Coordinates of C-alpha atoms and ligand atoms in Angstrom, one line a residue:
M1 CA 21.5 128.3 66.3
L2 CA 24.3 129.7 68.3
T3 CA 27.6 129.2 66.5
S4 CA 29.8 131.0 69.1
A5 CA 27.9 130.3 72.3
P6 CA 29.9 128.8 75.1
P7 CA 29.0 125.1 75.3
S8 CA 27.7 125.7 78.9
A9 CA 28.0 128.3 81.5
S10 CA 27.9 127.9 85.3
P11 CA 25.4 130.0 87.2
I12 CA 28.3 131.9 88.8
L13 CA 29.6 132.8 85.3
E14 CA 26.1 134.0 84.3
R15 CA 25.8 136.2 87.4
S16 CA 29.2 137.8 86.8
E17 CA 28.5 138.2 83.1
S18 CA 25.2 140.0 83.9
R19 CA 27.2 142.7 85.7
L20 CA 29.2 143.5 82.6
S21 CA 28.1 146.5 80.6
K22 CA 26.7 145.4 77.3
K23 CA 25.1 147.2 74.4
V24 CA 21.8 146.6 72.8
F25 CA 20.4 148.0 69.6
I26 CA 16.6 147.7 69.1
K27 CA 15.2 148.5 65.7
T28 CA 11.5 149.2 65.6
Y29 CA 9.1 148.6 62.7
G30 CA 5.4 149.1 62.5
C31 CA 3.0 150.9 64.8
Q32 CA 3.3 153.0 67.9
M33 CA 2.6 149.9 70.0
N34 CA 5.9 148.5 68.8
V35 CA 7.6 151.8 69.8
Y36 CA 6.2 151.4 73.3
D37 CA 7.2 147.7 73.4
S38 CA 10.7 148.5 72.3
A39 CA 11.1 151.1 75.1
R40 CA 9.9 148.5 77.6
M41 CA 12.3 145.9 76.3
A42 CA 15.1 148.3 77.0
D43 CA 13.7 148.7 80.5
V44 CA 13.6 144.9 80.9
L45 CA 17.2 144.5 79.7
A46 CA 18.7 147.4 81.8
P47 CA 19.1 145.3 85.0
L48 CA 21.0 142.7 83.0
G49 CA 23.6 145.4 82.2
Y50 CA 22.4 146.3 78.7
T51 CA 22.4 150.0 77.7
A52 CA 21.1 151.2 74.3
C53 CA 23.5 152.0 71.5
A54 CA 23.1 153.9 68.3
T55 CA 24.2 151.4 65.6
P56 CA 24.2 147.6 65.2
A57 CA 28.0 147.7 64.8
E58 CA 28.5 148.7 68.4
A59 CA 26.0 146.2 69.8
D60 CA 26.3 142.9 71.6
M61 CA 22.7 142.2 71.0
V62 CA 20.4 143.4 68.2
I63 CA 16.6 143.0 68.4
L64 CA 14.4 143.7 65.5
N65 CA 10.9 144.5 66.7
T66 CA 8.9 143.6 63.6
C67 CA 5.7 144.3 61.8
H68 CA 3.6 141.9 59.8
I69 CA 0.9 144.2 58.6
R70 CA 1.9 144.3 54.9
E71 CA 4.2 142.1 52.7
K72 CA 6.7 144.9 52.4
A73 CA 7.1 145.2 56.2
D74 CA 7.8 141.5 56.3
D75 CA 10.3 141.5 53.5
K76 CA 12.3 144.3 55.3
V77 CA 12.9 142.0 58.2
F78 CA 14.5 139.2 56.2
S79 CA 16.7 141.6 54.2
E80 CA 17.8 143.3 57.5
L81 CA 18.5 139.9 59.0
G82 CA 20.8 139.1 56.1
R83 CA 22.8 142.2 56.7
L84 CA 23.0 141.5 60.4
H85 CA 24.2 138.0 59.8
Q86 CA 27.2 139.5 58.0
L87 CA 27.9 141.6 61.0
Q88 CA 27.5 138.6 63.2
I89 CA 30.1 136.7 61.2
E90 CA 32.6 139.6 61.3
K91 CA 32.2 139.8 65.1
E92 CA 32.8 136.1 65.5
R93 CA 35.9 136.3 63.3
A94 CA 37.2 139.1 65.7
G95 CA 36.5 136.8 68.7
G96 CA 33.2 138.6 69.7
R97 CA 29.6 137.7 69.6
L98 CA 26.4 139.3 68.3
V99 CA 23.1 138.0 69.7
L100 CA 20.3 138.4 67.3
G101 CA 16.6 138.6 68.4
V102 CA 13.4 138.9 66.4
A103 CA 10.5 140.2 68.3
G104 CA 7.0 141.6 67.4
C105 CA 4.4 140.5 65.0
V106 CA 6.5 138.7 62.4
A107 CA 8.1 136.7 65.2
Q108 CA 4.6 135.8 66.4
A109 CA 3.2 134.9 63.0
E110 CA 6.3 133.3 61.4
G111 CA 8.5 132.0 64.2
A112 CA 9.1 128.7 62.4
E113 CA 9.8 130.4 59.1
I114 CA 12.4 132.7 60.7
A115 CA 14.1 129.7 62.2
R116 CA 14.2 128.0 58.8
R117 CA 15.2 131.1 56.7
A118 CA 17.5 132.7 59.2
P119 CA 19.0 129.8 61.4
Y120 CA 21.6 132.2 62.8
V121 CA 18.9 134.1 64.8
D122 CA 19.2 133.3 68.5
M123 CA 15.9 134.4 70.0
V124 CA 12.4 134.7 68.4
F125 CA 9.7 136.0 70.7
G126 CA 6.2 137.4 70.2
P127 CA 4.7 140.7 71.5
Q128 CA 3.4 139.1 74.7
S129 CA 6.7 137.6 75.7
Y130 CA 9.3 140.4 76.1
H131 CA 9.0 140.6 79.8
R132 CA 10.6 137.1 79.7
L133 CA 13.7 138.4 78.1
P134 CA 15.9 137.9 81.2
E135 CA 15.0 134.2 81.2
M136 CA 15.6 134.0 77.5
V137 CA 19.0 135.6 77.7
A138 CA 19.9 133.2 80.6
R139 CA 18.8 130.2 78.5
L140 CA 20.9 131.4 75.6
A141 CA 23.9 131.7 77.9
R142 CA 23.4 128.1 78.9
G143 CA 23.5 127.1 75.2
G144 CA 21.0 124.9 73.5
G145 CA 20.1 126.7 70.3
L146 CA 17.2 128.9 69.3
V147 CA 15.0 130.4 72.1
L148 CA 11.4 130.6 70.8
E149 CA 8.7 132.3 72.9
T150 CA 5.4 132.9 71.3
E151 CA 2.8 131.4 73.7
F152 CA 2.1 133.7 76.6
P153 CA -1.1 135.6 77.5
V154 CA -1.1 139.3 77.4
E155 CA -2.0 139.6 81.1
D156 CA 1.4 138.2 82.0
K157 CA 3.2 140.9 80.1
F158 CA 1.8 143.9 81.9
D159 CA 1.9 142.2 85.3
H160 CA 5.6 141.5 85.0
L161 CA 7.1 144.6 83.4
P162 CA 9.4 146.8 85.4
Q163 CA 8.4 150.5 85.8
P164 CA 9.3 152.6 82.8
S165 CA 12.8 153.9 83.4
H166 CA 14.2 154.6 79.9
Q167 CA 15.1 158.2 78.9
I168 CA 11.8 159.8 77.9
G169 CA 11.0 162.9 75.9
P170 CA 8.1 165.3 76.5
S171 CA 5.8 163.2 74.3
V172 CA 5.3 159.5 75.3
F173 CA 3.2 156.5 74.5
L174 CA 1.4 154.5 77.1
T175 CA -0.2 151.2 76.0
I176 CA -3.6 150.7 77.7
Q177 CA -5.1 148.0 75.5
E178 CA -3.8 145.2 73.3
G179 CA -5.2 142.8 70.7
C180 CA -8.2 142.9 68.6
D181 CA -11.5 140.9 68.3
K182 CA -12.7 142.7 65.2
F183 CA -11.2 140.3 62.5
C184 CA -11.3 142.7 59.5
T185 CA -10.8 140.3 56.7
F186 CA -7.5 141.9 55.5
C187 CA -5.8 142.2 58.8
V188 CA -3.2 140.1 60.7
V189 CA -3.4 141.9 64.0
P190 CA -6.0 139.6 65.7
Y191 CA -3.6 136.7 64.9
T192 CA -0.4 138.4 65.9
R193 CA -1.6 140.3 69.0
G194 CA -4.4 138.0 70.1
A195 CA -7.7 138.7 71.8
E196 CA -8.6 142.2 73.2
F197 CA -7.2 142.9 76.6
S198 CA -7.6 146.1 78.6
R199 CA -5.3 147.1 81.5
P200 CA -6.9 148.1 84.8
V201 CA -7.5 151.9 85.3
A202 CA -5.3 152.1 88.4
D203 CA -2.3 150.7 86.6
I204 CA -2.7 153.2 83.8
V205 CA -3.1 156.2 86.1
A206 CA 0.0 155.1 88.1
E207 CA 2.1 154.7 84.9
A208 CA 0.9 158.1 83.6
R209 CA 1.9 159.7 86.9
L210 CA 5.3 158.1 86.7
L211 CA 5.8 159.3 83.1
V212 CA 4.8 162.8 84.0
S213 CA 7.2 162.8 87.0
Q214 CA 9.9 161.8 84.5
G215 CA 9.2 164.8 82.2
A216 CA 6.3 163.7 79.9
R217 CA 4.0 166.6 79.0
E218 CA 2.0 164.8 76.3
I219 CA 0.7 161.2 76.6
T220 CA -0.8 159.2 73.7
V221 CA -2.6 156.2 75.1
L222 CA -2.3 153.3 72.7
G223 CA -4.2 150.2 71.7
Q224 CA -4.8 148.3 68.4
N225 CA -8.4 149.1 69.1
V226 CA -8.0 151.8 71.8
N227 CA -11.6 152.8 72.0
A228 CA -12.7 149.3 72.6
Y229 CA -10.9 149.8 75.9
H230 CA -13.0 148.4 78.8
G231 CA -10.7 148.3 81.8
A232 CA -11.5 147.4 85.4
G233 CA -12.1 150.4 87.6
E234 CA -11.2 150.3 91.3
N235 CA -14.7 149.5 92.4
G236 CA -15.1 146.6 89.9
A237 CA -17.0 148.7 87.4
V238 CA -16.0 148.6 83.7
V239 CA -14.5 151.9 82.5
G240 CA -14.6 152.9 78.8
L241 CA -12.1 155.2 77.0
G242 CA -14.1 158.4 77.5
E243 CA -14.1 157.9 81.2
L244 CA -10.5 156.9 81.3
I245 CA -9.6 160.1 79.5
R246 CA -11.5 162.2 82.0
R247 CA -9.8 160.4 84.8
L248 CA -6.3 160.9 83.4
A249 CA -7.0 164.6 82.8
G250 CA -8.4 165.0 86.3
E251 CA -6.1 162.8 88.4
V252 CA -2.7 163.1 86.8
G253 CA -1.4 166.5 87.5
G254 CA 1.0 167.9 85.0
I255 CA -0.3 166.3 81.8
E256 CA -0.8 169.0 79.2
R257 CA -1.9 167.0 76.2
L258 CA -3.7 163.7 75.8
R259 CA -4.2 161.7 72.6
Y260 CA -5.4 158.2 71.8
M261 CA -4.9 155.8 68.9
T262 CA -6.0 153.8 67.0
S263 CA -9.7 153.9 67.2
H264 CA -12.4 152.1 65.3
P265 CA -15.6 153.8 64.1
R266 CA -17.8 151.1 65.7
D267 CA -16.5 151.9 69.2
V268 CA -17.0 155.6 69.2
D269 CA -19.6 156.0 71.9
D270 CA -21.4 159.0 73.6
S271 CA -18.9 159.1 76.4
L272 CA -15.9 159.5 74.0
I273 CA -17.7 162.1 72.0
A274 CA -18.5 164.0 75.2
A275 CA -14.8 163.8 76.2
H276 CA -13.9 165.6 73.0
R277 CA -16.4 168.3 74.1
D278 CA -15.3 168.6 77.7
V279 CA -11.7 167.6 78.2
G280 CA -9.6 170.6 77.2
I281 CA -6.3 168.7 77.1
L282 CA -7.6 166.1 74.7
M283 CA -6.0 167.2 71.4
P284 CA -8.4 168.0 68.5
L285 CA -6.9 165.5 66.0
L286 CA -8.7 162.1 65.7
H287 CA -7.2 159.2 63.8
L288 CA -10.4 157.3 62.8
P289 CA -9.6 154.9 60.0
V290 CA -12.4 154.2 57.5
Q291 CA -10.4 152.1 54.9
S292 CA -13.0 152.5 52.2
G293 CA -16.0 154.7 51.2
A294 CA -17.9 151.9 49.5
D295 CA -20.4 149.9 51.5
R296 CA -19.9 146.6 49.6
I297 CA -16.2 146.8 50.3
L298 CA -16.7 147.8 54.0
A299 CA -19.0 144.8 54.3
A300 CA -16.4 142.5 52.6
M301 CA -13.8 143.9 55.0
N302 CA -16.0 143.0 57.9
R303 CA -15.7 146.6 59.2
G304 CA -19.2 146.5 60.7
H305 CA -20.3 150.0 59.6
T306 CA -21.4 151.8 56.4
A307 CA -19.9 155.0 54.9
Q308 CA -23.0 156.8 56.1
D309 CA -22.5 155.5 59.6
Y310 CA -19.0 156.9 59.5
R311 CA -20.2 160.3 58.2
R312 CA -22.7 160.5 61.0
I313 CA -20.0 159.7 63.6
V314 CA -17.8 162.4 62.2
D315 CA -20.6 164.9 62.2
R316 CA -21.4 164.2 65.9
L317 CA -17.7 164.5 66.8
R318 CA -17.5 167.9 65.0
D319 CA -20.7 169.1 66.6
A320 CA -19.2 168.3 70.0
C321 CA -15.8 169.7 69.2
P322 CA -15.7 172.2 66.3
P323 CA -11.9 172.5 66.0
L324 CA -11.6 168.7 65.6
A325 CA -9.7 167.5 62.5
L326 CA -9.7 164.0 61.1
S327 CA -7.0 161.6 60.0
S328 CA -7.6 158.1 58.5
D329 CA -6.2 155.0 57.0
F330 CA -7.3 153.9 53.5
I331 CA -6.8 150.6 51.6
V332 CA -7.1 150.7 47.8
G333 CA -7.5 147.6 45.7
F334 CA -9.2 145.4 48.2
P335 CA -10.4 142.2 46.4
G336 CA -13.4 143.0 44.3
E337 CA -13.0 146.8 44.5
T338 CA -14.4 148.3 41.3
G339 CA -13.8 151.7 39.8
A340 CA -17.1 152.8 41.2
D341 CA -16.1 151.6 44.7
F342 CA -12.9 153.5 44.5
E343 CA -14.8 156.6 43.4
A344 CA -17.0 156.2 46.5
T345 CA -13.8 156.4 48.6
M346 CA -12.7 159.5 46.8
T347 CA -16.2 161.1 47.4
L348 CA -16.0 160.3 51.1
I349 CA -12.6 161.9 51.3
R350 CA -13.9 165.0 49.6
E351 CA -16.9 165.2 51.9
V352 CA -15.1 164.6 55.2
G353 CA -11.9 166.5 54.5
Y354 CA -8.8 165.1 56.1
A355 CA -5.9 166.9 57.9
Q356 CA -3.7 164.0 57.2
A357 CA -4.0 160.3 56.3
F358 CA -2.2 157.1 55.6
S359 CA -3.0 155.0 52.5
F360 CA -1.9 151.6 51.3
K361 CA -2.3 149.2 48.4
Y362 CA -4.1 146.1 49.6
S363 CA -1.5 143.5 50.5
P364 CA -2.8 139.9 50.8
R365 CA -1.7 138.4 54.1
P366 CA -1.3 134.7 54.6
G367 CA -4.0 133.2 56.8
T368 CA -6.5 136.2 56.4
P369 CA -9.8 135.6 54.7
A370 CA -9.4 138.3 52.1
A371 CA -6.2 136.8 50.8
T372 CA -8.1 134.0 49.2
Q373 CA -11.6 135.5 48.6
G374 CA -12.9 137.6 45.8
V375 CA -11.0 138.7 42.7
Q376 CA -7.7 140.3 43.4
V377 CA -7.2 143.7 41.8
A378 CA -4.3 143.9 39.4
E379 CA -1.2 145.6 40.6
P380 CA -1.1 148.5 38.1
V381 CA -4.8 149.3 38.9
K382 CA -3.9 149.4 42.6
A383 CA -1.0 151.7 41.9
A384 CA -3.0 154.1 39.8
R385 CA -5.8 154.3 42.4
L386 CA -3.3 154.9 45.2
A387 CA -1.6 157.7 43.2
D388 CA -5.0 159.4 42.6
L389 CA -6.0 159.0 46.3
Q390 CA -2.7 160.4 47.5
V391 CA -2.9 163.4 45.3
L392 CA -6.3 164.3 46.8
L393 CA -5.1 163.6 50.4
A394 CA -2.0 165.7 49.8
E395 CA -4.1 168.6 48.5
Q396 CA -6.3 168.4 51.6
Q397 CA -3.3 168.3 53.9
H398 CA -1.7 171.3 52.2
A399 CA -5.0 173.3 52.4
F400 CA -5.4 172.3 56.1
N401 CA -1.8 173.5 56.8
E402 CA -2.3 176.7 54.9
S403 CA -5.4 177.5 56.9
F404 CA -3.0 178.2 59.9
L405 CA -1.0 180.9 58.1
G406 CA -1.2 184.0 60.3
K407 CA -2.6 182.1 63.3
T408 CA -0.8 181.3 66.5
L409 CA -0.5 177.6 67.5
P410 CA 0.7 176.0 70.8
V411 CA 3.7 173.9 69.9
L412 CA 5.2 171.2 72.1
L413 CA 8.9 171.7 71.4
D414 CA 10.4 168.2 71.6
R415 CA 13.5 168.1 69.5
P416 CA 16.3 170.2 67.9
G417 CA 15.2 171.8 64.6
R418 CA 16.7 171.4 61.1
Q419 CA 19.1 174.3 61.5
A420 CA 21.2 175.6 64.4
G421 CA 19.2 177.9 66.6
Q422 CA 15.9 176.1 65.7
L423 CA 13.7 173.8 67.7
A424 CA 11.0 171.6 66.2
G425 CA 7.8 170.4 67.8
R426 CA 4.2 169.3 67.2
S427 CA 1.1 171.4 67.0
P428 CA -2.2 170.1 68.5
Y429 CA -2.8 168.6 65.0
L430 CA 0.5 166.8 65.0
Q431 CA 1.9 169.0 62.3
P432 CA 5.7 169.3 62.6
V433 CA 6.6 172.9 63.3
Q434 CA 10.0 174.5 62.9
V435 CA 10.7 177.6 65.0
A436 CA 13.7 179.7 65.9
A437 CA 14.1 179.1 69.6
S438 CA 16.8 178.6 72.2
A439 CA 17.5 175.1 73.5
D440 CA 16.2 176.0 77.0
L441 CA 12.7 176.0 75.6
L442 CA 13.0 172.3 74.7
G443 CA 10.2 170.3 76.4
T444 CA 7.9 173.3 76.8
I445 CA 4.7 174.3 74.9
A446 CA 5.3 177.6 73.1
S447 CA 3.0 180.0 71.2
V448 CA 4.2 180.0 67.6
A449 CA 2.9 182.5 65.0
I450 CA 2.7 180.4 61.8
N451 CA 4.3 182.1 58.7
A452 CA 5.0 179.2 56.4
A453 CA 3.0 176.1 55.4
R454 CA 4.1 173.1 53.4
T455 CA 2.2 169.8 52.8
N456 CA 4.1 168.1 55.6
S457 CA 5.1 170.8 58.0
L458 CA 4.7 174.4 59.3
A459 CA 7.2 177.0 60.3
G460 CA 6.8 180.1 62.5
R461 CA 8.2 182.4 65.1
L462 CA 7.8 182.5 68.8
S463 CA 4.9 184.8 69.8
T464 CA 3.6 186.4 72.9
L465 CA 0.0 186.2 71.6
P466 CA -2.2 183.5 73.2
A467 CA -2.4 180.4 71.0
L468 CA -5.5 179.8 68.9
A469 CA -8.7 179.4 71.0
G470 CA -10.2 175.9 71.0
V471 CA -6.8 174.2 70.4
S472 CA -5.0 175.7 73.4
A473 CA -3.2 173.2 75.5
A474 CA -4.5 174.5 78.7
Ligands
SAH501 N1 -6.5 148.9 64.4 C1 -6.5 149.9 63.4 C2 -5.5 149.6 62.3 C3 -4.3 148.7 62.5 S1 -3.3 148.4 61.1 C4 -7.8 150.0 62.7 O1 -8.7 149.2 63.0 O2 -8.0 150.9 62.0 C5 -3.0 150.0 60.4 C6 -3.5 150.1 59.0 O3 -2.8 149.2 58.1 C7 -5.0 149.7 58.8 O4 -5.8 150.8 59.2 C8 -5.1 149.5 57.3 O5 -5.3 150.7 56.6 C9 -3.7 149.0 57.0 N2 -3.7 147.6 56.7 C10 -3.9 146.6 57.5 N3 -3.8 145.4 56.9 C11 -3.5 145.7 55.6 C12 -3.4 144.9 54.4 N4 -3.5 143.6 54.4 N5 -3.1 145.5 53.2 C13 -2.9 146.9 53.2 N6 -3.1 147.7 54.3 C14 -3.4 147.1 55.5
SF4_502 FE1 -7.0 145.0 62.2 FE2 -9.5 145.6 61.9 FE3 -8.5 144.9 64.3 FE4 -7.9 147.3 63.2 S1 -9.9 146.6 63.8 S2 -6.5 145.8 64.2 S3 -7.8 146.7 61.0 S4 -8.7 143.6 62.5
F3S503 FE1 2.5 145.9 62.6 FE2 1.9 144.3 64.7 FE3 1.6 146.9 64.8 S1 1.6 143.9 62.6 S2 1.1 147.5 62.8 S3 3.5 145.9 64.6 S4 0.3 145.4 65.7

């Protein structure tokens, strides 16, 4: 509901309003796909006169780009909305106005609930609708209460987006695939992002070229199920992720690093494994979530593979690309998980060895099968298992980082460092690296001799030695 909206506005007023400079603050929750979407929302709003600002207090419009994956993520949205409502009231008292928008997966899943619990929100729109922002803003200006947009097919979104024009750093995301048809029993993504959709190869190559011309050195291609990618090639053939990676590496001059995420073990095919062997700029860190090491739990999760299948895939990937390191997601306390099941997960972690990983307590999500099936695991048991698992993963991460002491790594310097005279960047394995370097090296890939390793970061000094063979960026 719009408490301070003009009762109506003439088209002339709308046009003149659109030329005024306004500020938008977009806060992003959740996955990298939301980060990409937020950047594109800023692109869509720019022609309406909106520029980005650093805090909600300066903003004429605040958009929360939300995540629904776990209960905590959801709760954050409602508490943030409460705070923003206070700001909205203060602005109105001062004769101003703050437009509040909720985008992303919570908007898609809980549009009606947001309207009920936070009636002061002006716009609620799902992940496939943000290209319609100009129309939504115009509707809002005409008055008439909440603007709700959660119904559009994903094809629309990519067909109607402007070219990326926001300020970009040397490392960027490029969404190539959206949605998921896997229906893991714990997960909301198939409901919030809809069915799998792959963008055509030509569109992706063109967007990658544009990003490189704007200064990108590293591109991470994104999808909820990125290796299920099956986009249309120019000749009508279907192209998989392995071939797309080869094409990007071969056809987009100036890309120095490629990554992809998030992939599913079931969709790792021969062509993708071969790309890890053949494509030098494909970085040697693979995020390949396994969730659990127990076959009964994997089956109950509907993951469609066993722990042994996963081990075999990892072995084949490592045979093809020996420097490859692995990352994963784990869920502890899935309904019905016994102590022995949890131990099977710990065993798998010990056997595979991870460079880094994300781990979560199972969070029952409304509308997903697992929320109402099986015996829910007690909260203290989940907490204890998560703590044990995270100790093991932290040990592995620390040992992995220490293995680079005395070695030289190529580091993409993409931001100022912690202290003056320092820059920070990412190694091929995404380790944050601090290094004493002058600002003119920002945006370049430098050889860094590693002389300190912590669990979450590395530090080193600039080196003239060539960076470690097998992980070089060239
Ligand atoms: N598409 C990716 C993951 C997307 S969600 C894949 O298939 O692996 C990111 C991670 O959140 C998942 O890998 C999972 O570990 C975690 N997650 C998803 N739903 C969850 C839930 N209900 N409770 C706890 N963690 C969850
Ligand atoms: Fe969710 Fe499973 Fe799809 Fe990943 S593969 S997005 S975990 S349903
Ligand atoms: Fe969250 Fe939606 Fe991404 S639920 S993890 S923002 S796909």
